[in-house]
Short mmCIF file of C-alpha atoms and ligand atoms in Angstrom, two decimals:
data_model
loop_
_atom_site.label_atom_id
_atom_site.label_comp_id
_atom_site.label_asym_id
_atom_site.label_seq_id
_atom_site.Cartn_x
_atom_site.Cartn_y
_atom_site.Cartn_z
CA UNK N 17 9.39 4.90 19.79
CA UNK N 18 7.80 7.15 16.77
CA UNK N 19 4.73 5.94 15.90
CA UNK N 20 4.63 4.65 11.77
CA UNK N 21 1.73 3.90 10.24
CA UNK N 22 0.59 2.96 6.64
CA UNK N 23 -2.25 1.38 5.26
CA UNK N 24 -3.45 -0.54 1.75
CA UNK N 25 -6.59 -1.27 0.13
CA UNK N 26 -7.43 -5.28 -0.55
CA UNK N 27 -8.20 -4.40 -4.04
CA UNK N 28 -5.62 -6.26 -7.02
CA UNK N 29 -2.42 -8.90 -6.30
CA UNK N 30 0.17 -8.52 -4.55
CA UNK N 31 2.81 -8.37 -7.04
CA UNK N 32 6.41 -7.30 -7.26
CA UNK N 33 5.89 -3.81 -7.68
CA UNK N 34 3.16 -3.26 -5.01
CA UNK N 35 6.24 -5.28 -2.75
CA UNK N 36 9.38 -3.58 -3.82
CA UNK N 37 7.23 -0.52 -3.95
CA UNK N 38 5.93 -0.55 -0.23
CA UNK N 39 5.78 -3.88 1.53
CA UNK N 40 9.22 -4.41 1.70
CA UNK N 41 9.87 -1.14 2.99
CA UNK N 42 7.52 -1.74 5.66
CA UNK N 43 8.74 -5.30 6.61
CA UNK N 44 11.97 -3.10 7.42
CA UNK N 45 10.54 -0.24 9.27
CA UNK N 46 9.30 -2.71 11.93
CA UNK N 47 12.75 -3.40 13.37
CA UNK N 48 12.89 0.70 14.03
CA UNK N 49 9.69 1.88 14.88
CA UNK N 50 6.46 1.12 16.71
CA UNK N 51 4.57 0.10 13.20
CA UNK N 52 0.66 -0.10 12.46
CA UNK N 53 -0.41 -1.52 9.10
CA UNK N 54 -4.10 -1.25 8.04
CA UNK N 55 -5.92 -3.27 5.58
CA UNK N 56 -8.63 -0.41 4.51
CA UNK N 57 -11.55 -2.38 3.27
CA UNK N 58 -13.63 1.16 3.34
CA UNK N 59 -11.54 2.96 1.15
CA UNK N 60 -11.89 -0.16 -1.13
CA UNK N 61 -15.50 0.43 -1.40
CA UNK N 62 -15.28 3.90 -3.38
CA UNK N 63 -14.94 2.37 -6.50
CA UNK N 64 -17.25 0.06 -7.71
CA UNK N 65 -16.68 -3.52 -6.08
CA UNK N 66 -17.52 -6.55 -5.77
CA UNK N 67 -20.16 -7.88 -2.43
CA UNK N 68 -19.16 -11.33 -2.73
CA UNK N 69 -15.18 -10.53 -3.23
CA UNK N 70 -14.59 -8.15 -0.54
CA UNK N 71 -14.14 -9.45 2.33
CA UNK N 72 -12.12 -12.53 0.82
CA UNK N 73 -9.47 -10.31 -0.64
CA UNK N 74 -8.99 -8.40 2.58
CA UNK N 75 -7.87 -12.06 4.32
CA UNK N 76 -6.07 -12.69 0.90
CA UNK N 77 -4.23 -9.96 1.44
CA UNK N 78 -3.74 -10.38 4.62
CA UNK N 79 -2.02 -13.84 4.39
CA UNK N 80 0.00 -12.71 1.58
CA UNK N 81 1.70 -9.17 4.09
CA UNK N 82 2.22 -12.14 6.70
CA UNK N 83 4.15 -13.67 4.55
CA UNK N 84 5.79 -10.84 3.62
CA UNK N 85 7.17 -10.35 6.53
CA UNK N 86 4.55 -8.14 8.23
CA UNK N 87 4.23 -9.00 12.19
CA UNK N 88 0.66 -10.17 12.73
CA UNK N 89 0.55 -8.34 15.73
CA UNK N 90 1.21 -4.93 13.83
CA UNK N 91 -1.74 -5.72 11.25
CA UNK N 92 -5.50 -4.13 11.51
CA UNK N 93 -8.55 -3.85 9.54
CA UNK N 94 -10.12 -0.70 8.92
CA UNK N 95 -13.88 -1.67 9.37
CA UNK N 96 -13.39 -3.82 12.46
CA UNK N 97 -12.68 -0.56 14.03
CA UNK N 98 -15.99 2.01 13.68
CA UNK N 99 -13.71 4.58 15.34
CA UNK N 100 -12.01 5.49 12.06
CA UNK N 101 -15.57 6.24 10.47
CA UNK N 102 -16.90 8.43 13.24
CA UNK N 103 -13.91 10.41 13.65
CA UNK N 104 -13.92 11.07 9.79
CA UNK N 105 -17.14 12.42 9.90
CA UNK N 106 -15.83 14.65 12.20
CA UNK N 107 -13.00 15.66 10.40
CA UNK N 108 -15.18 15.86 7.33
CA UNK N 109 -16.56 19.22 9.50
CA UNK N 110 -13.04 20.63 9.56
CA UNK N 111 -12.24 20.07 5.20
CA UNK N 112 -13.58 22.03 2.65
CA UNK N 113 -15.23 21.29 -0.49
CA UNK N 114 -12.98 23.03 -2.41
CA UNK N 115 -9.41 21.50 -0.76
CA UNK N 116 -11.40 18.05 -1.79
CA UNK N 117 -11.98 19.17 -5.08
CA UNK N 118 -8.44 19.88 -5.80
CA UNK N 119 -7.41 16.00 -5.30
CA UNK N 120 -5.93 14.74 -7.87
CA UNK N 121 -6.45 11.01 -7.05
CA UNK N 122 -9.98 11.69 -6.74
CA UNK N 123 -10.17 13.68 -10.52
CA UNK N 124 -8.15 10.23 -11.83
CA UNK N 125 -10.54 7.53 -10.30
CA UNK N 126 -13.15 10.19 -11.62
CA UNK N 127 -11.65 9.72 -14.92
CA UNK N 128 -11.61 6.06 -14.37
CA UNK N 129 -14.91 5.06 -13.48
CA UNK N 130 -16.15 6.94 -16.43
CA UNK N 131 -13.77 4.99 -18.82
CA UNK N 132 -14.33 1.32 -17.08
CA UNK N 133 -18.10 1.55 -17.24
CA UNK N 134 -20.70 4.03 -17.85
CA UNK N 135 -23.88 2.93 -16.23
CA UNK N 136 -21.39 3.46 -13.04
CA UNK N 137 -21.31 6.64 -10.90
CA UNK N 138 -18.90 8.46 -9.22
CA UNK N 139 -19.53 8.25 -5.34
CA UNK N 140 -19.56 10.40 -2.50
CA UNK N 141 -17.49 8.11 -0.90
CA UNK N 142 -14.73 8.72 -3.64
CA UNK N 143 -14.89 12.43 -2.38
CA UNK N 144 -14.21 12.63 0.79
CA UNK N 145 -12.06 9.45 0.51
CA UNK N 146 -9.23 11.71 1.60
CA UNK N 147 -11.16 12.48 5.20
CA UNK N 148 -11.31 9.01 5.73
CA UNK N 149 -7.98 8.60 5.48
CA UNK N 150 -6.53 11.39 7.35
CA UNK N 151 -8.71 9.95 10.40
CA UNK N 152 -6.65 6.70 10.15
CA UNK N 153 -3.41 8.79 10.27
CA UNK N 154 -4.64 10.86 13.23
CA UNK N 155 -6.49 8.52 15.02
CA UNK N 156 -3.49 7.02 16.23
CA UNK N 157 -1.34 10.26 16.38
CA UNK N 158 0.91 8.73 13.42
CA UNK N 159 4.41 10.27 13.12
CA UNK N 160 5.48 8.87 10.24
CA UNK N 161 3.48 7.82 6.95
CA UNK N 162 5.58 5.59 4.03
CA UNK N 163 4.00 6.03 1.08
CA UNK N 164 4.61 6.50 -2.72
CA UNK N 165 4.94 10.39 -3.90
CA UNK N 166 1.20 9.59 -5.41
CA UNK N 167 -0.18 10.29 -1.83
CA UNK N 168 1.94 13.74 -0.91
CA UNK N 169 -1.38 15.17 -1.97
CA UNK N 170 -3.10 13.20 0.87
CA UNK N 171 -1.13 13.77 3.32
CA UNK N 172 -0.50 17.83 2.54
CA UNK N 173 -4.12 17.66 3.32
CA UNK N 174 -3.88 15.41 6.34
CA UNK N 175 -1.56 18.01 8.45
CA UNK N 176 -4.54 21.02 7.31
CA UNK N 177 -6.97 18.98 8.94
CA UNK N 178 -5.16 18.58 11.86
CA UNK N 179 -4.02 22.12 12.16
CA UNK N 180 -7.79 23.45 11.21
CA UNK N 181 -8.98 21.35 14.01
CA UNK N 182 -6.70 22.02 16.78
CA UNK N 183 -7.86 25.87 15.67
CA UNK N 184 -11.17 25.05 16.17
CA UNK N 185 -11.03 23.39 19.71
CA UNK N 186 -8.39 26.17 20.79
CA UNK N 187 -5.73 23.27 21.73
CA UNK N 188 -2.43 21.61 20.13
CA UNK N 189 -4.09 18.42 20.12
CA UNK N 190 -2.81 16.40 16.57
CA UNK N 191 0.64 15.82 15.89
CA UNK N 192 1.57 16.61 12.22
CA UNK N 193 2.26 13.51 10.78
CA UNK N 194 5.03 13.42 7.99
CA UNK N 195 5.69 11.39 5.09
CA UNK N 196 8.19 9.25 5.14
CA UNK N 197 9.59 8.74 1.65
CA UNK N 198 12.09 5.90 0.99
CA UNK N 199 14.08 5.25 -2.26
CA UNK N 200 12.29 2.64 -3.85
CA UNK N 201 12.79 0.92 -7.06
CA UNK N 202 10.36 1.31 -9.76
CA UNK N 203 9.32 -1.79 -10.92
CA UNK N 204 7.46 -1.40 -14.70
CA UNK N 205 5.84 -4.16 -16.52
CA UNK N 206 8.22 -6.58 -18.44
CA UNK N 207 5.48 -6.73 -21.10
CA UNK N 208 5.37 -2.60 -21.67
CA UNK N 209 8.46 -1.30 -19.29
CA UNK N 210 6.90 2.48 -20.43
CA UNK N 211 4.20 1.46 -18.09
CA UNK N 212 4.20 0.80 -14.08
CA UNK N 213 4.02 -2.94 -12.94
CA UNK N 214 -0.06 -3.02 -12.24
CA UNK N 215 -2.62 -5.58 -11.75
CA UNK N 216 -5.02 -3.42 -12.96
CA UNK N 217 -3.78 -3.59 -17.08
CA UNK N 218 -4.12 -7.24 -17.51
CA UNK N 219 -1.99 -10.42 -16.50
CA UNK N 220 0.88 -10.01 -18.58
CA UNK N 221 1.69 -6.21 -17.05
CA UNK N 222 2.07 -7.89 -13.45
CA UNK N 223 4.56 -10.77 -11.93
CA UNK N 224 2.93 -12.20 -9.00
CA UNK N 225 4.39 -12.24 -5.58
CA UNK N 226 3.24 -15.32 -4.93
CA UNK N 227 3.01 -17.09 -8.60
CA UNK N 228 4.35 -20.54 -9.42
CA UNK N 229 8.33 -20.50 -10.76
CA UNK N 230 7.75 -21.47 -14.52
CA UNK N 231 5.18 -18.69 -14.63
CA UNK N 232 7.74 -16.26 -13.10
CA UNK N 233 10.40 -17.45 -15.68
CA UNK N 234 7.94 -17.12 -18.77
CA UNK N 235 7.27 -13.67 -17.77
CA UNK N 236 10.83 -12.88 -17.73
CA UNK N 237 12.05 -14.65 -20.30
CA UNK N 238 9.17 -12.69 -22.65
CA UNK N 239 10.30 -9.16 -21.32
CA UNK N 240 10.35 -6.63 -23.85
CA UNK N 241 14.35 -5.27 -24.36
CA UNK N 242 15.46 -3.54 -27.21
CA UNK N 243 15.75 -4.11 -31.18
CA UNK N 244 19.62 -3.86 -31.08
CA UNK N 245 19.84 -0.50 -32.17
CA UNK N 246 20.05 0.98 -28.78
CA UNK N 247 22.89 4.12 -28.87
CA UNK N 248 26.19 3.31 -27.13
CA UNK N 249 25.99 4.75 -22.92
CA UNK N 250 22.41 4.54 -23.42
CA UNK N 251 19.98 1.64 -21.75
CA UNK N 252 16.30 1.03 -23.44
CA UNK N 253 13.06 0.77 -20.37
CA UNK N 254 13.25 -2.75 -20.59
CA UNK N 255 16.68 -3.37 -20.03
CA UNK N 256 16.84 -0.56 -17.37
CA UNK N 257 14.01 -2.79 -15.55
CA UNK N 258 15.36 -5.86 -15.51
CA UNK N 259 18.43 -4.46 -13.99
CA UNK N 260 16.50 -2.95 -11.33
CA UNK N 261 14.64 -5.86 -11.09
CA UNK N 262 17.69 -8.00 -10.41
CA UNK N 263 19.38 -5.03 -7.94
CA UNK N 264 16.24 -4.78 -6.01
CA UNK N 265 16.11 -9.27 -5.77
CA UNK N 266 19.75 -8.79 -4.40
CA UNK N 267 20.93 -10.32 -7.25
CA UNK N 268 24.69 -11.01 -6.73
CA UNK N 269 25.63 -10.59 -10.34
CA UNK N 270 24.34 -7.23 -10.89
CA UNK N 271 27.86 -5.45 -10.98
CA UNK N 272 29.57 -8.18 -13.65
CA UNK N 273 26.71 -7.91 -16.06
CA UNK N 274 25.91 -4.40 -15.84
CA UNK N 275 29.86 -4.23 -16.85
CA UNK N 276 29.07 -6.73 -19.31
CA UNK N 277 26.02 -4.51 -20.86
CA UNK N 278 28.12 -1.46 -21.03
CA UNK N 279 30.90 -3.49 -22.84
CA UNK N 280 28.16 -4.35 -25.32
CA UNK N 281 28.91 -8.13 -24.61
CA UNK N 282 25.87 -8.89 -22.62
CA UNK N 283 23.64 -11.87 -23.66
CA UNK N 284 20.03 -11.27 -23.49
CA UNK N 285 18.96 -14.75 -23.12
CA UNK N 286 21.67 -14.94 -20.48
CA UNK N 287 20.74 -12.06 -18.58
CA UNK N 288 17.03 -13.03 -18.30
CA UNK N 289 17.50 -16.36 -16.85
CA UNK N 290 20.15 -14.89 -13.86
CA UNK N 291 17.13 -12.38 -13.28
CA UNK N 292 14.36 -14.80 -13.60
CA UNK N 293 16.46 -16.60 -10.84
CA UNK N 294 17.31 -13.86 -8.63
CA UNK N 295 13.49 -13.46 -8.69
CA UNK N 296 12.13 -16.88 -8.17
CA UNK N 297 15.35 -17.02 -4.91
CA UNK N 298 13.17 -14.17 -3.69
CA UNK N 299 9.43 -15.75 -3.34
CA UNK N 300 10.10 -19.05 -2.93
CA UNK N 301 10.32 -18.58 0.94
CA UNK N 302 7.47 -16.27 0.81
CA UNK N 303 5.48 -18.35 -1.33
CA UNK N 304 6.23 -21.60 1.34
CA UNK N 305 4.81 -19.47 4.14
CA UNK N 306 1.94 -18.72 2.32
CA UNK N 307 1.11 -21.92 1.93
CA UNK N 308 1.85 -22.60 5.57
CA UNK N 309 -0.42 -19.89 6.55
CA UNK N 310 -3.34 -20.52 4.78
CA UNK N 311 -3.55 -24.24 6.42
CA UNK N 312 -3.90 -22.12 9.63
CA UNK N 313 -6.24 -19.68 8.23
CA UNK N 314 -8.51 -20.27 11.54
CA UNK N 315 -5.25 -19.56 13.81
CA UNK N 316 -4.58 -16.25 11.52
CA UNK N 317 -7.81 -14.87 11.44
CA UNK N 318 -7.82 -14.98 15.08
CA UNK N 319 -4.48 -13.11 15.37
CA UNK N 320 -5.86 -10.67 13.14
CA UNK N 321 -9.15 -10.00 15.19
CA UNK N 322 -6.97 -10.04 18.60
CA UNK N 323 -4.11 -7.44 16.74
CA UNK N 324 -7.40 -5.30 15.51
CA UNK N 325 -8.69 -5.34 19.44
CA UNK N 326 -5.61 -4.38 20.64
CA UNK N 327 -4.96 -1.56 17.90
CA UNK N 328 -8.18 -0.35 18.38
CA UNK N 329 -7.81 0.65 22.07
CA UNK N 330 -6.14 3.62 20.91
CA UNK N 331 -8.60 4.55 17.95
CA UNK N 332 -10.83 4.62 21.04
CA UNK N 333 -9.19 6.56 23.41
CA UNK N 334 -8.36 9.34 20.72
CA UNK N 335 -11.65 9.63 19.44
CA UNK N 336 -12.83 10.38 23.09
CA UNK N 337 -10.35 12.92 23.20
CA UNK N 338 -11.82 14.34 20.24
CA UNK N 339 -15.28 14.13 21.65
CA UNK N 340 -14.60 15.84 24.26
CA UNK N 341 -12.79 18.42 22.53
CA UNK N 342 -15.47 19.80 20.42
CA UNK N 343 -18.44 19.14 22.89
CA UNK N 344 -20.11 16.36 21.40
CA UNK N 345 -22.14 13.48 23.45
CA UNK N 346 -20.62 10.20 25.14
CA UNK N 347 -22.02 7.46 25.97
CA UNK N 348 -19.12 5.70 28.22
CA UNK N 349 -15.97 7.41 29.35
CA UNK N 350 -14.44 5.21 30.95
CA UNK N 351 -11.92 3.86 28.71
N1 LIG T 8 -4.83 6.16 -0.17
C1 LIG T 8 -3.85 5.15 0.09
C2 LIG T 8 -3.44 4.50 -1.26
O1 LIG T 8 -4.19 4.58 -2.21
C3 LIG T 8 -4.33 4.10 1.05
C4 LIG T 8 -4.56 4.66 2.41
C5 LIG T 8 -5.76 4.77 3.05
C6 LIG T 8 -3.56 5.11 3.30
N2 LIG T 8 -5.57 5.25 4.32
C7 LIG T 8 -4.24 5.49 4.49
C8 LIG T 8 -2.18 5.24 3.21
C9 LIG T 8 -3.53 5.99 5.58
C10 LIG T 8 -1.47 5.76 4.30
C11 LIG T 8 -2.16 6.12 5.47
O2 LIG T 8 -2.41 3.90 -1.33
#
């Protein structure tokens, strides 16, 4: 089976877009592929964080992709597995300054940290971010990477590395992994829809995955449409996002009222509530195996340690491989 991997940083909520966006579409790959799914606490630390909030979001989030629908026994975390580090540092040997320059994501976080806060400054570990993350693609010879169009930038860069490094030690040894792009709905805030659905603009700009029902019903009932004055065959953002709100829920109605919108006999008030329900249908479940899960916590976290143990025997046996490879010291070999 093709190897899939994909990873996510414990930093924000888990809200609707971050699921329609990606988890969902990873829930589903599982039933086709051999899927790995890393929480990447070290990537989280390239912007300034939080000590004391850290490592609680990384379980946080962990409970909330188990009840998702994300196998416990597909899930890892980044920093319980030192192979990822080492083998970026090695790949770090193999990148140039100048291909990390060019990074967009890292000029925008740039941008970012200057905007949030002055007195903050711009890390090293922001830089070579990118290195880090190809080693958790190639660590574990990933064929196929689902992620958002934001990180075709990443992953371009990803399949130099490899290639510049299989030059180096004269053999074929990474596979090129490729991205795996899926259609995915884009969810925008129901308070601005000219904006993306983000925890990072405030609480009204996000709808929690795991939120309580009136709270998911106030949000939607308070989504921004249009002033009336919208041109005939035309559909405002807001509008346009509640219907794809509703289409990606499953929402049963979708067809009659989109017919109903293009007769111009749609009810607004209407319309919300079948959304708001179509929405609250959809995390109820979740939001009952959350709570199931975190009056386990103890049972999860050992999953999550034993998953990480397993996952990591092949972190280890690749960065042997690579050791070997270019010539560098071992201590054991005999894994
Ligand atoms: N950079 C990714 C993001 O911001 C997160 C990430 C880190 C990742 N390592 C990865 C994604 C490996 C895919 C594969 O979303």
């Amino acid at each position: 089976m093709k190897q899939v991997l994909s990873c996510i940083q414990p930093t924000g909520k888990l809200h609707l877009g971050r699921y329609f966006g990606a988890v969902k579409n990873w829930v589903d790959l599982q039933s086709s592929y051999d899927c790995i799914y890393g929480i990447v606490d070290l990537h989280a630390m390239t912007m300034p964080y939080s000590p004391k909030k850290l490592r609680e979001a990384s379980w946080e989030l962990i409970y909330n992709l188990i009840a998702s629908g994300i196998e416990k026994e597909n899930i890892f975390v980044q920093s319980m597995i030192p192979e990822h580090g080492e083998l970026a540092w090695i790949l770090g040997t193999v990148c140039s300054y100048g291909e990390l320059s060019r990074m967009t994501q890292f000029k925008d976080k740039t941008q970012q940290v200057k905007d949030t806060d002055k007195d903050a400054f711009v890390s090293a570990g922001l830089f070579t971010y990118p290195v880090l993350q190809a080693a958790d693609i190639l660590i574990y010879n990933a064929d196929y990477v689902p992620v958002g169009k934001d990180q075709e930038q990443h992953l371009e860069l990803t399949r130099n590395i490899a290639q510049r490094f299989n030059h180096v030690v004269g053999k074929e040894y990474f596979v090129s992994p490729e991205t795996l792009f899926t259609e995915v709905p884009k969810v925008m805030s129901t308070a601005d829809p000219t904006i993306k659905m983000s925890a990072s603009k405030g609480e009204k700009h996000f709808i929690d995955l795991f939120g309580d029902d009136a709270r998911i019903i106030k949000q939607i009932k308070s989504a921004v449409t249009d002033a009336g004055d919208q041109a005939p065959g035309t559909m405002s953002p807001g509008i346009e996002n509640l219907f794809s709100l509703l289409k990606a829920c499953g929402g049963a109605n979708y067809d009659s009222l989109l017919e109903s919108y293009n007769k111009g006999e749609l009810r607004y008030g209407d319309f919300k509530m079948e959304v708001a329900q179509a929405v609250v249908d959809l995390v109820k479940p979740m939001r009952e195996r959350l709570e199931d899960i975190k009056a386990n916590k103890k049972d999860i976290k050992y999953a999550i340690k034993q998953s990480t143990a397993e996952i990591r025997k092949k972190a280890m046996k690749t960065l042997s491989e690579v050791k070997e490879l270019t010539g560098i010291m071992q201590t054991a070999k005999n894994i």
